[in-house]
Short mmCIF file of C-alpha atoms and ligand atoms in Angstrom, two decimals:
data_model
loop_
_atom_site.label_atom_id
_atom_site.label_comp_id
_atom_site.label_asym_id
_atom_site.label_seq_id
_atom_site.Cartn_x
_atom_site.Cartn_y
_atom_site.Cartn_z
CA UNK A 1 -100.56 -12.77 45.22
CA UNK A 2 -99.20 -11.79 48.45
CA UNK A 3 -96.65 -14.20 50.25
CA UNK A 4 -98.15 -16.47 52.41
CA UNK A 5 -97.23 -19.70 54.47
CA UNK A 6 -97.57 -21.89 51.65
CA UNK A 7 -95.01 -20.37 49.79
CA UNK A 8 -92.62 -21.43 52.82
CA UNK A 9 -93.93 -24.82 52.52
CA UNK A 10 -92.91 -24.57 48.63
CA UNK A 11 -89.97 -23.35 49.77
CA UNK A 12 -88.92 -26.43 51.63
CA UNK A 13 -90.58 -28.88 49.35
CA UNK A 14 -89.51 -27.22 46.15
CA UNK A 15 -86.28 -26.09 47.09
CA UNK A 16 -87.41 -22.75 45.16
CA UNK A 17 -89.46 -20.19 44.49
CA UNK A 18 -89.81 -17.31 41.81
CA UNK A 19 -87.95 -14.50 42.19
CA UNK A 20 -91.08 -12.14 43.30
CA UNK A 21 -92.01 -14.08 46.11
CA UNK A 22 -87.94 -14.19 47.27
CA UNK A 23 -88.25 -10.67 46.84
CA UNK A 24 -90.99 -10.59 49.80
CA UNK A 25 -89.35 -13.62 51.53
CA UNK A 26 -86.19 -11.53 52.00
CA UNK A 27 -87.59 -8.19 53.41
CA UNK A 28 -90.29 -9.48 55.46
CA UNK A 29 -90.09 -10.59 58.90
CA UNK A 30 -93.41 -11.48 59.32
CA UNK A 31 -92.31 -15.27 58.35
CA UNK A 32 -89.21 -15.94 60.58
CA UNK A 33 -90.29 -18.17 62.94
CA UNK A 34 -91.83 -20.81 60.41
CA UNK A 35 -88.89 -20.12 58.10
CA UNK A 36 -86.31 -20.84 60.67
CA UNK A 37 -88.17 -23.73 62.22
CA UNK A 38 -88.49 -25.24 58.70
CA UNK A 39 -84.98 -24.83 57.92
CA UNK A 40 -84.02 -26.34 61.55
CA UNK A 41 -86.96 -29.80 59.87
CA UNK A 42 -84.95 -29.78 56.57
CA UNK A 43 -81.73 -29.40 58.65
CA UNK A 44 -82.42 -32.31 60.84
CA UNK A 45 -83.55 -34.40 58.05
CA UNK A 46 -80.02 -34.27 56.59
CA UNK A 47 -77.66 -33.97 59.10
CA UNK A 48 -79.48 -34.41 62.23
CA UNK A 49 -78.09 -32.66 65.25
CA UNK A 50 -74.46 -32.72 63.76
CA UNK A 51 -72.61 -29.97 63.64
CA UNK A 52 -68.77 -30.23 62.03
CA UNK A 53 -66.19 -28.04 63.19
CA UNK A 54 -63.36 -26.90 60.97
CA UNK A 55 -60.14 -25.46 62.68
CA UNK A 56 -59.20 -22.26 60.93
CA UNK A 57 -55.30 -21.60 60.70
CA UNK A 58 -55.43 -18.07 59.16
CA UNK A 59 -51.87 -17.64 58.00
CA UNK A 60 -51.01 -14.45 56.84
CA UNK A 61 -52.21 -11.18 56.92
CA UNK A 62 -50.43 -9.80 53.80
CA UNK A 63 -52.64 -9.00 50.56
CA UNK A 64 -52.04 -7.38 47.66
CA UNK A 65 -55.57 -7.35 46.53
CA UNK A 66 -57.57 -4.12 47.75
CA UNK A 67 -60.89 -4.79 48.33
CA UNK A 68 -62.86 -1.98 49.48
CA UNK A 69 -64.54 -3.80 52.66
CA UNK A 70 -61.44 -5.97 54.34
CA UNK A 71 -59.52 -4.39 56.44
CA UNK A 72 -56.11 -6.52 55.55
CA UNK A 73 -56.31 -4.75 52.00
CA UNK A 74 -53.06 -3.19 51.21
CA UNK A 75 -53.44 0.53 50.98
CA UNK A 76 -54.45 -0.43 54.95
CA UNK A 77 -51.16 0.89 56.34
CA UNK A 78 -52.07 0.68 59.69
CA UNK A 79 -52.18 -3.33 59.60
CA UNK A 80 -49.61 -4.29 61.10
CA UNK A 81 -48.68 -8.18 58.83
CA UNK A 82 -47.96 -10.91 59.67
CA UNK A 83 -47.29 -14.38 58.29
CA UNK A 84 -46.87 -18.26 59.83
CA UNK A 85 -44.12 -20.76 58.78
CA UNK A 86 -44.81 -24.20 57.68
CA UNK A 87 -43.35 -25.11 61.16
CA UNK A 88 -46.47 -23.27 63.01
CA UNK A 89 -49.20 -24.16 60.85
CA UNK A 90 -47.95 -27.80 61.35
CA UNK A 91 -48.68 -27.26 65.25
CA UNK A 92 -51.50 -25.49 64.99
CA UNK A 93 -52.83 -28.50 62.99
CA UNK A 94 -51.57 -30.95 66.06
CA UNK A 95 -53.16 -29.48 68.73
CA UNK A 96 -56.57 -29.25 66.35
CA UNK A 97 -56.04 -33.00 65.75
CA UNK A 98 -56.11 -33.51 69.41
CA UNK A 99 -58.64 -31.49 70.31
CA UNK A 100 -60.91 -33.52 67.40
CA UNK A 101 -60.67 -31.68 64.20
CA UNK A 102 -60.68 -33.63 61.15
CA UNK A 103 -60.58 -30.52 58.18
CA UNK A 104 -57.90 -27.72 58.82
CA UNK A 105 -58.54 -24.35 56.93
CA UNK A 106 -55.73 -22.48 55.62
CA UNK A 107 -56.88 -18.66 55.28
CA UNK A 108 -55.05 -15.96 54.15
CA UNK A 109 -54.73 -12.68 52.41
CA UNK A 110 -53.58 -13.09 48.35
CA UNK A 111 -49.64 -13.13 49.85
CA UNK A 112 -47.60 -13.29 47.25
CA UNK A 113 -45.07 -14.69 49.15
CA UNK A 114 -46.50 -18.22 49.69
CA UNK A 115 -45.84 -19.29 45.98
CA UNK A 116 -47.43 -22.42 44.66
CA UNK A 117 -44.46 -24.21 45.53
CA UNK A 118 -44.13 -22.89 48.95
CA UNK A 119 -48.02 -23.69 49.76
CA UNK A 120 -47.70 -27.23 48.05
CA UNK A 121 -44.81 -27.92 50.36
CA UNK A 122 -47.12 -26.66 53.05
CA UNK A 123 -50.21 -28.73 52.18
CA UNK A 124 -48.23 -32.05 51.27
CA UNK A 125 -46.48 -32.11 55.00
CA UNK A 126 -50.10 -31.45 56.03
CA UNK A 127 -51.51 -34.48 54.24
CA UNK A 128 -48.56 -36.65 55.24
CA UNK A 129 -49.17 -36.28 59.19
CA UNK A 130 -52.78 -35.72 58.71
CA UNK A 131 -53.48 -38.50 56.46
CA UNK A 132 -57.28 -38.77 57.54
CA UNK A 133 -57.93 -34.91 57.89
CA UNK A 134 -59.83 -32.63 54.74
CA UNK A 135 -57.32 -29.73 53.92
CA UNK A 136 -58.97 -26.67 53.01
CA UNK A 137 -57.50 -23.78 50.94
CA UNK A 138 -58.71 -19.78 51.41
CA UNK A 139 -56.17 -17.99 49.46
CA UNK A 140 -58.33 -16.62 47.02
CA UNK A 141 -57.95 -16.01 42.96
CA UNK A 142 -55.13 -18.43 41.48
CA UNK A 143 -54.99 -20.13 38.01
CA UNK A 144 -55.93 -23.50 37.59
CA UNK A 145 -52.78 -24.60 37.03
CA UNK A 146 -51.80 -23.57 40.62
CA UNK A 147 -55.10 -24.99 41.98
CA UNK A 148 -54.70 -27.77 40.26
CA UNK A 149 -50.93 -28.23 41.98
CA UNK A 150 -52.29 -27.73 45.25
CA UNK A 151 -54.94 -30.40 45.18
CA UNK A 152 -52.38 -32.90 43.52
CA UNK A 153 -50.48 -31.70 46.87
CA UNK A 154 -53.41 -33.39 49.15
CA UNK A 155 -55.80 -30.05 49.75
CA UNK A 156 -59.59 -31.38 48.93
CA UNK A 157 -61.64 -27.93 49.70
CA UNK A 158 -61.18 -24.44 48.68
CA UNK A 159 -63.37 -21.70 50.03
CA UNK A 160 -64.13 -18.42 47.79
CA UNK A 161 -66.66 -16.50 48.17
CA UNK A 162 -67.95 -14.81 45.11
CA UNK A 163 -69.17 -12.09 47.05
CA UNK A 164 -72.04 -10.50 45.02
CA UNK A 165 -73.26 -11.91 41.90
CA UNK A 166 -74.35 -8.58 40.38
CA UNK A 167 -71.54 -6.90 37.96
CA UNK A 168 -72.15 -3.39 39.26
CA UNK A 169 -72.39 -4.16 42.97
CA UNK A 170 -68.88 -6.09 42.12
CA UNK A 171 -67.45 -2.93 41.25
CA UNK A 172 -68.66 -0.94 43.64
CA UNK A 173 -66.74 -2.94 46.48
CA UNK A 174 -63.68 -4.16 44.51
CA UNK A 175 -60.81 -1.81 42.93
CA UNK A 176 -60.93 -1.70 39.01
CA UNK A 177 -58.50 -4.83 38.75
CA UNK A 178 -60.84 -7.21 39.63
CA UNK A 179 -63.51 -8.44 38.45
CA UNK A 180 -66.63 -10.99 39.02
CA UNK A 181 -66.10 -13.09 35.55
CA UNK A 182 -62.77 -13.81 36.93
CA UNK A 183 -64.09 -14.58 40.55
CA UNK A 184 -66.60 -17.08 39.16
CA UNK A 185 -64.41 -18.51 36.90
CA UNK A 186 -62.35 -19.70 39.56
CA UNK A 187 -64.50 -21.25 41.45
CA UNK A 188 -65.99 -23.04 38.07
CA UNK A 189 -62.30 -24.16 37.90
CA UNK A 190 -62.15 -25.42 41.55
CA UNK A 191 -65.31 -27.42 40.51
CA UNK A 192 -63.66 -29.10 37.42
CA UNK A 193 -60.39 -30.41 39.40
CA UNK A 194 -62.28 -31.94 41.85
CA UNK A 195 -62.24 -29.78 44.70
CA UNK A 196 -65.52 -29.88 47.36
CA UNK A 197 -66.27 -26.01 46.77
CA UNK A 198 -67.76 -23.26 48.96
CA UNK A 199 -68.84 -19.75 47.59
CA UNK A 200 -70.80 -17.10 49.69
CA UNK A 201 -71.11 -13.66 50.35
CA UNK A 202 -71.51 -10.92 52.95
CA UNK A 203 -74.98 -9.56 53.72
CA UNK A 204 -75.30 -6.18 54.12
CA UNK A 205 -72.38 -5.41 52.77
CA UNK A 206 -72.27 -1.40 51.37
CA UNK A 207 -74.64 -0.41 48.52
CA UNK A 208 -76.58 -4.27 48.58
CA UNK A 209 -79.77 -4.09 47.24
CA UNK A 210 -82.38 -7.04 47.51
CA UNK A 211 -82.13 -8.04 43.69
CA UNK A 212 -78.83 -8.32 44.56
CA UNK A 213 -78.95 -11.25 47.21
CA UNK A 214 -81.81 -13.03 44.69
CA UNK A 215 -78.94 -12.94 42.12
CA UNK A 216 -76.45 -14.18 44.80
CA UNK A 217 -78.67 -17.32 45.11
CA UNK A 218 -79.33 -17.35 41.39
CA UNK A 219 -75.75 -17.95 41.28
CA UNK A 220 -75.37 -20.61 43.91
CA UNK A 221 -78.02 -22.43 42.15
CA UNK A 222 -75.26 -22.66 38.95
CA UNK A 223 -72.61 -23.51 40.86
CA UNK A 224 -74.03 -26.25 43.74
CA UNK A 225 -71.87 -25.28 45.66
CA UNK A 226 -70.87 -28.06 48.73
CA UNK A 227 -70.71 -24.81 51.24
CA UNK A 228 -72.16 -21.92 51.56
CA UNK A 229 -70.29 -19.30 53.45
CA UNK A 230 -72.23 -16.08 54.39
CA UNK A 231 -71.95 -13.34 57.18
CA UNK A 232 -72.68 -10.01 57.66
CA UNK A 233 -70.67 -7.40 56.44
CA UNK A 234 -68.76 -5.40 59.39
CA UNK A 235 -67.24 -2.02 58.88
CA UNK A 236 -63.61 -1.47 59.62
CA UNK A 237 -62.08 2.13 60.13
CA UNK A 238 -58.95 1.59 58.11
CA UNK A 239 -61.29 1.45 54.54
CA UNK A 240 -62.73 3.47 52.25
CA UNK A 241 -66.06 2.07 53.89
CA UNK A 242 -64.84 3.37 57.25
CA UNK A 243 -68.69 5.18 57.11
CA UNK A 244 -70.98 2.78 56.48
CA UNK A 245 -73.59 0.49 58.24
CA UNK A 246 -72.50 -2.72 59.25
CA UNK A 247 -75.14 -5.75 57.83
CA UNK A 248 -78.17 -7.17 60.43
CA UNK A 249 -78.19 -10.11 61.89
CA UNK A 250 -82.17 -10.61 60.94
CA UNK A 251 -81.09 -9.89 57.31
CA UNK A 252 -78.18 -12.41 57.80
CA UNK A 253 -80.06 -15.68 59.94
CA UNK A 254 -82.91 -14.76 56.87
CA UNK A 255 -80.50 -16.00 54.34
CA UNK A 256 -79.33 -18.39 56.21
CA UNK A 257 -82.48 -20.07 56.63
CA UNK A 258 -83.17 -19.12 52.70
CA UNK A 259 -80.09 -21.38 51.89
CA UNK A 260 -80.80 -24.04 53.83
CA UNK A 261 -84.16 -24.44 52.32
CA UNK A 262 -82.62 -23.90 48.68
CA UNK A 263 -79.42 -26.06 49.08
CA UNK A 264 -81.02 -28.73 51.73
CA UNK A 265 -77.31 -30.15 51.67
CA UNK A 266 -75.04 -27.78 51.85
CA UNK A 267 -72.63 -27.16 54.69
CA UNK A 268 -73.36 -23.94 55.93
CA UNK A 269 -70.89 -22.52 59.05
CA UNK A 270 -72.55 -19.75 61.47
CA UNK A 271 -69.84 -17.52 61.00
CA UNK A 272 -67.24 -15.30 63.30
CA UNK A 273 -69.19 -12.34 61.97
CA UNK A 274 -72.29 -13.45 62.65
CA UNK A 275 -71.36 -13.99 66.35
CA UNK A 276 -69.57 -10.82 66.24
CA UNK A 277 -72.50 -8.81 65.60
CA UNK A 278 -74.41 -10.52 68.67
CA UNK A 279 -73.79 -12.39 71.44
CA UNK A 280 -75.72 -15.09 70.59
CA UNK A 281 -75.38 -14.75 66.81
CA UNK A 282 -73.76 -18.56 65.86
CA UNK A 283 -76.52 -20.18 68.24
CA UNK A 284 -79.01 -18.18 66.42
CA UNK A 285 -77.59 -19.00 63.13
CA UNK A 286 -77.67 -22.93 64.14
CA UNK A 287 -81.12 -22.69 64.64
CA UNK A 288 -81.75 -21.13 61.30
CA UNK A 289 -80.30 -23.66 59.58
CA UNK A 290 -76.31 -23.89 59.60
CA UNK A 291 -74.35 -27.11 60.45
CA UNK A 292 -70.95 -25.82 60.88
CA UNK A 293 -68.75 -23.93 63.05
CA UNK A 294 -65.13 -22.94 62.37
CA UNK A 295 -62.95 -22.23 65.66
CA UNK A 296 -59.67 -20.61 65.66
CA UNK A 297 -56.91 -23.04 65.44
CA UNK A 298 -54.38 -19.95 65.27
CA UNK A 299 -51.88 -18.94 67.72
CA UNK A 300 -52.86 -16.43 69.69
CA UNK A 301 -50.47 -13.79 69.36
CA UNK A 302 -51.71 -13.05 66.21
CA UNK A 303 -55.23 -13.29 66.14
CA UNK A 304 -56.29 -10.11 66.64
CA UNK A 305 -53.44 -9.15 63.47
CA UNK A 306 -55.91 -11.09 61.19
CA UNK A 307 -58.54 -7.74 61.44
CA UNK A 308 -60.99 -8.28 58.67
CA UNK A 309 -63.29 -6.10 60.80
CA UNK A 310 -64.12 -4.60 64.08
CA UNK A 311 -64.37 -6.40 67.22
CA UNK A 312 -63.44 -9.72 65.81
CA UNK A 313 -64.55 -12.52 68.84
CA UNK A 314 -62.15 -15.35 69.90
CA UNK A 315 -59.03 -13.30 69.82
CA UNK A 316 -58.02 -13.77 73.17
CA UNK A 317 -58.78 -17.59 73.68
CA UNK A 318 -56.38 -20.71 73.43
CA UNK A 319 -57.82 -23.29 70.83
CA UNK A 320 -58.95 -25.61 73.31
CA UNK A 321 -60.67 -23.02 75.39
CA UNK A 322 -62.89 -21.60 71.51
CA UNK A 323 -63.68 -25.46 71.38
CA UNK A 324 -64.54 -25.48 74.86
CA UNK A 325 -66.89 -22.39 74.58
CA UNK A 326 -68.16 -23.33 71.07
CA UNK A 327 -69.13 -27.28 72.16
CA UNK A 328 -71.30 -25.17 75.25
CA UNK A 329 -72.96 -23.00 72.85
CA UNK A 330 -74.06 -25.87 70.41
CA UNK A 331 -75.09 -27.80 72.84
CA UNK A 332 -77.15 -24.67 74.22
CA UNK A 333 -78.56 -24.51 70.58
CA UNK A 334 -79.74 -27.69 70.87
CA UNK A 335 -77.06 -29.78 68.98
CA UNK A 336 -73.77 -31.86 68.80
CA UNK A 337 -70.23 -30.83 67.57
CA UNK A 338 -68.91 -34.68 66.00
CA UNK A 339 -65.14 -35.30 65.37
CA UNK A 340 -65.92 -36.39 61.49
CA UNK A 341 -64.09 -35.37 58.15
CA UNK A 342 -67.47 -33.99 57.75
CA UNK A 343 -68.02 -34.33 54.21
CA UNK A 344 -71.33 -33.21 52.42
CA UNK A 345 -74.29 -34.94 51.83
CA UNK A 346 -75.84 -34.73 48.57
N1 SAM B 1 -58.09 -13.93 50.39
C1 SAM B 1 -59.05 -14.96 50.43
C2 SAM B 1 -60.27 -14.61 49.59
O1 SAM B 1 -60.32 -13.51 49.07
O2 SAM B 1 -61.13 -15.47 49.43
C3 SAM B 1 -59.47 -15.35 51.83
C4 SAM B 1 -59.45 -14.27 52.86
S1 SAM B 1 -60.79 -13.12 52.75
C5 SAM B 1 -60.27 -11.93 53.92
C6 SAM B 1 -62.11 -14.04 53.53
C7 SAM B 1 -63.50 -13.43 53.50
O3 SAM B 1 -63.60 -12.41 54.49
C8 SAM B 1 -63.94 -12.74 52.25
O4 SAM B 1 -64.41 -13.67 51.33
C9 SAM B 1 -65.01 -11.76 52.72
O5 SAM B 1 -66.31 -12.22 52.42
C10 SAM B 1 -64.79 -11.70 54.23
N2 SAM B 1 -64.63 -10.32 54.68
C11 SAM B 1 -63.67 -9.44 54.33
N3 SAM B 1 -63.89 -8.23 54.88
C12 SAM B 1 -65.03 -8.34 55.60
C13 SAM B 1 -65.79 -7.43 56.37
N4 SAM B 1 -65.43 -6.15 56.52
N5 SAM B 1 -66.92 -7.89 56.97
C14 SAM B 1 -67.30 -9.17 56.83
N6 SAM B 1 -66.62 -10.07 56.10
C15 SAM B 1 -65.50 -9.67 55.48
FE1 FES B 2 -63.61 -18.80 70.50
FE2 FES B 2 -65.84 -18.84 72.01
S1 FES B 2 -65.50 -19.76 70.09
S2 FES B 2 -63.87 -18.09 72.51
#
């Protein structure tokens, strides 16, 4: 049978429905407004108008992984790298404590030069000055031995996205090196120390099909993850994908609304890339369902170093002035950023 507005209603009830139905869910527009204004019911039901902000500190540019959509990869030679000391992250993380932020995000490239040792040294003078703050890691595939260090170091979140959940899509945006098993097994890992994990993945991204995002949730549904991280994928001219489409932002504020109505307590951000793509794109993806915004905590001379894609927003702005324009905009959206730890609720 054809999709109807019950099957939305199952949706938000259920927390599911059968793969056929997603199928339609996902390329139809015809039910966006009840989807979104469902996923803004389930939304408020949870979290009410909170929305958590998470300062992002993105560290270093340098990568030695190759991954055919980021434009920090390393065969990018035009990148020109950079990398903080533990000094600067530490005052990046000040002036985010004054300005109200309670979780600091430490994003970077796979640098080989921040060992474990050198990131536990990091994290632990974190946690010392910051004793009521969550410390996030995004520094990608490590063993769980070195996960396992860091958390014993004071970091409580890691952020992964497994990116696709189909094998052969994996491959077609990832060099031969890498692989999903690995990706997932990492984050199962993550899961097993302890850590409050969040997976994702771009939509949109080059070569996606639609059994590929029903997979993608397939897999979230394994995992549980705490957040849910997705965005559209963005081209960059210094990659192999330097020709293909960027992702929608209907597709994207689709799945949001998808997730929220699948993982009712998940922390979802509206992403950088979603309000790259539009003007409007994180207030949009508020009111489809997300609960969390992540501001740039990092200096500003090298913001627009950390190029994942074209026409990155917030480059150019001091950290007070993104929390100033972000607490505007979600209170536009019809919502309230809250100086909490922010921590799930299942
Ligand atoms: N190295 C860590 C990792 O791999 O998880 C963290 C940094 S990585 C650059 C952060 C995320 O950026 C990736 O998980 C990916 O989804 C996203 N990303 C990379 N290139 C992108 C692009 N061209 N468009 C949109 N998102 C992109
Ligand atoms: Fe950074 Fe608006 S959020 S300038």
């Amino acid at each position: 049978m054809a999709l109807c507005e019950n099957d939305i209603y199952t949706l938000s009830n259920s927390g599911d429905l059968p793969d056929d139905k997603l199928y339609e869910l996902i390329s139809t527009d015809r039910f966006d407004s009840l989807l979104y204004s469902e996923a803004d019911r389930i939304r408020r039901e949870r979290y009410g108008d909170a929305v958590y902000i998470r300062g992002l500190i993105e560290f270093t540019n340098y990568c030695k992984n190759n991954c055919l959509y980021c434009g920090i990869r390393r065969d990018n030679k035009a990148a020109e790298r950079y990398r903080l000391d533990k000094e600067q992250i530490l005052s990046c993380c000040k002036e985010g404590y004054r300005l109200g932020f309670r979780t600091f995000v430490l994003q970077g490239g796979e640098d080989p030069y921040f060992t474990d040792e050198r990131i536990c040294d990091i994290v632990s003078a974190i946690r010392k000055e910051f004793a009521d703050c969550a410390i996030t890691l995004s520094i990608g595939e490590k063993s769980k031995e070195s996960y396992r260090a860091f958390f014993l170091a004071g970091a409580n979140r890691y952020l992964l996205r497994h990116e696709t959940a189909d094998n052969e899509h994996y491959q077609k945006l990832h060099p031969l090196e890498m692989s999903l098993e690995r990706r997932k097994q990492c984050l199962f890992d993550l899961k097993e120390i302890g850590y409050q994990v969040g997976s994702g993945f771009m939509v949109g991204s080059p070569y996606q099909t639609t059994e590929n995002l029903i997979a993608d949730l397939r897999f979230l549904q394994k995992l549980s993850p705490d957040m849910i991280g997705i965005g559209p994928y963005i081209t960059h001219k210094e990659t192999p994908f330097a020709d293909k489409q960027s992702g929608g932002l209907e597709l994207t504020l689709r799945m949001v609304a998808i997730l929220r109505l699948m993982f009712p307590y998940a922390l979802i951000p509206a992403t950088t890339a979603l309000g790259t793509i539009a003007p409007n794109g994180r207030e949009r993806g508020l009111k489809a369902g997300a609960n969390v915004v992540m501001p740039n905590l990092s200096p500003v001379g090298v913001r627009k170093l950390y190029e994942l894609y074209e026409n990155k927003i917030c480059t150019g702005e001091e950290a007070a002035q993104c929390v100033g324009c972000l607490d505007a905009r979600v209170r536009n959206a019809g919502y309230r950023i809250v100086t909490d730890i922010g921590n799930v609720k299942r």
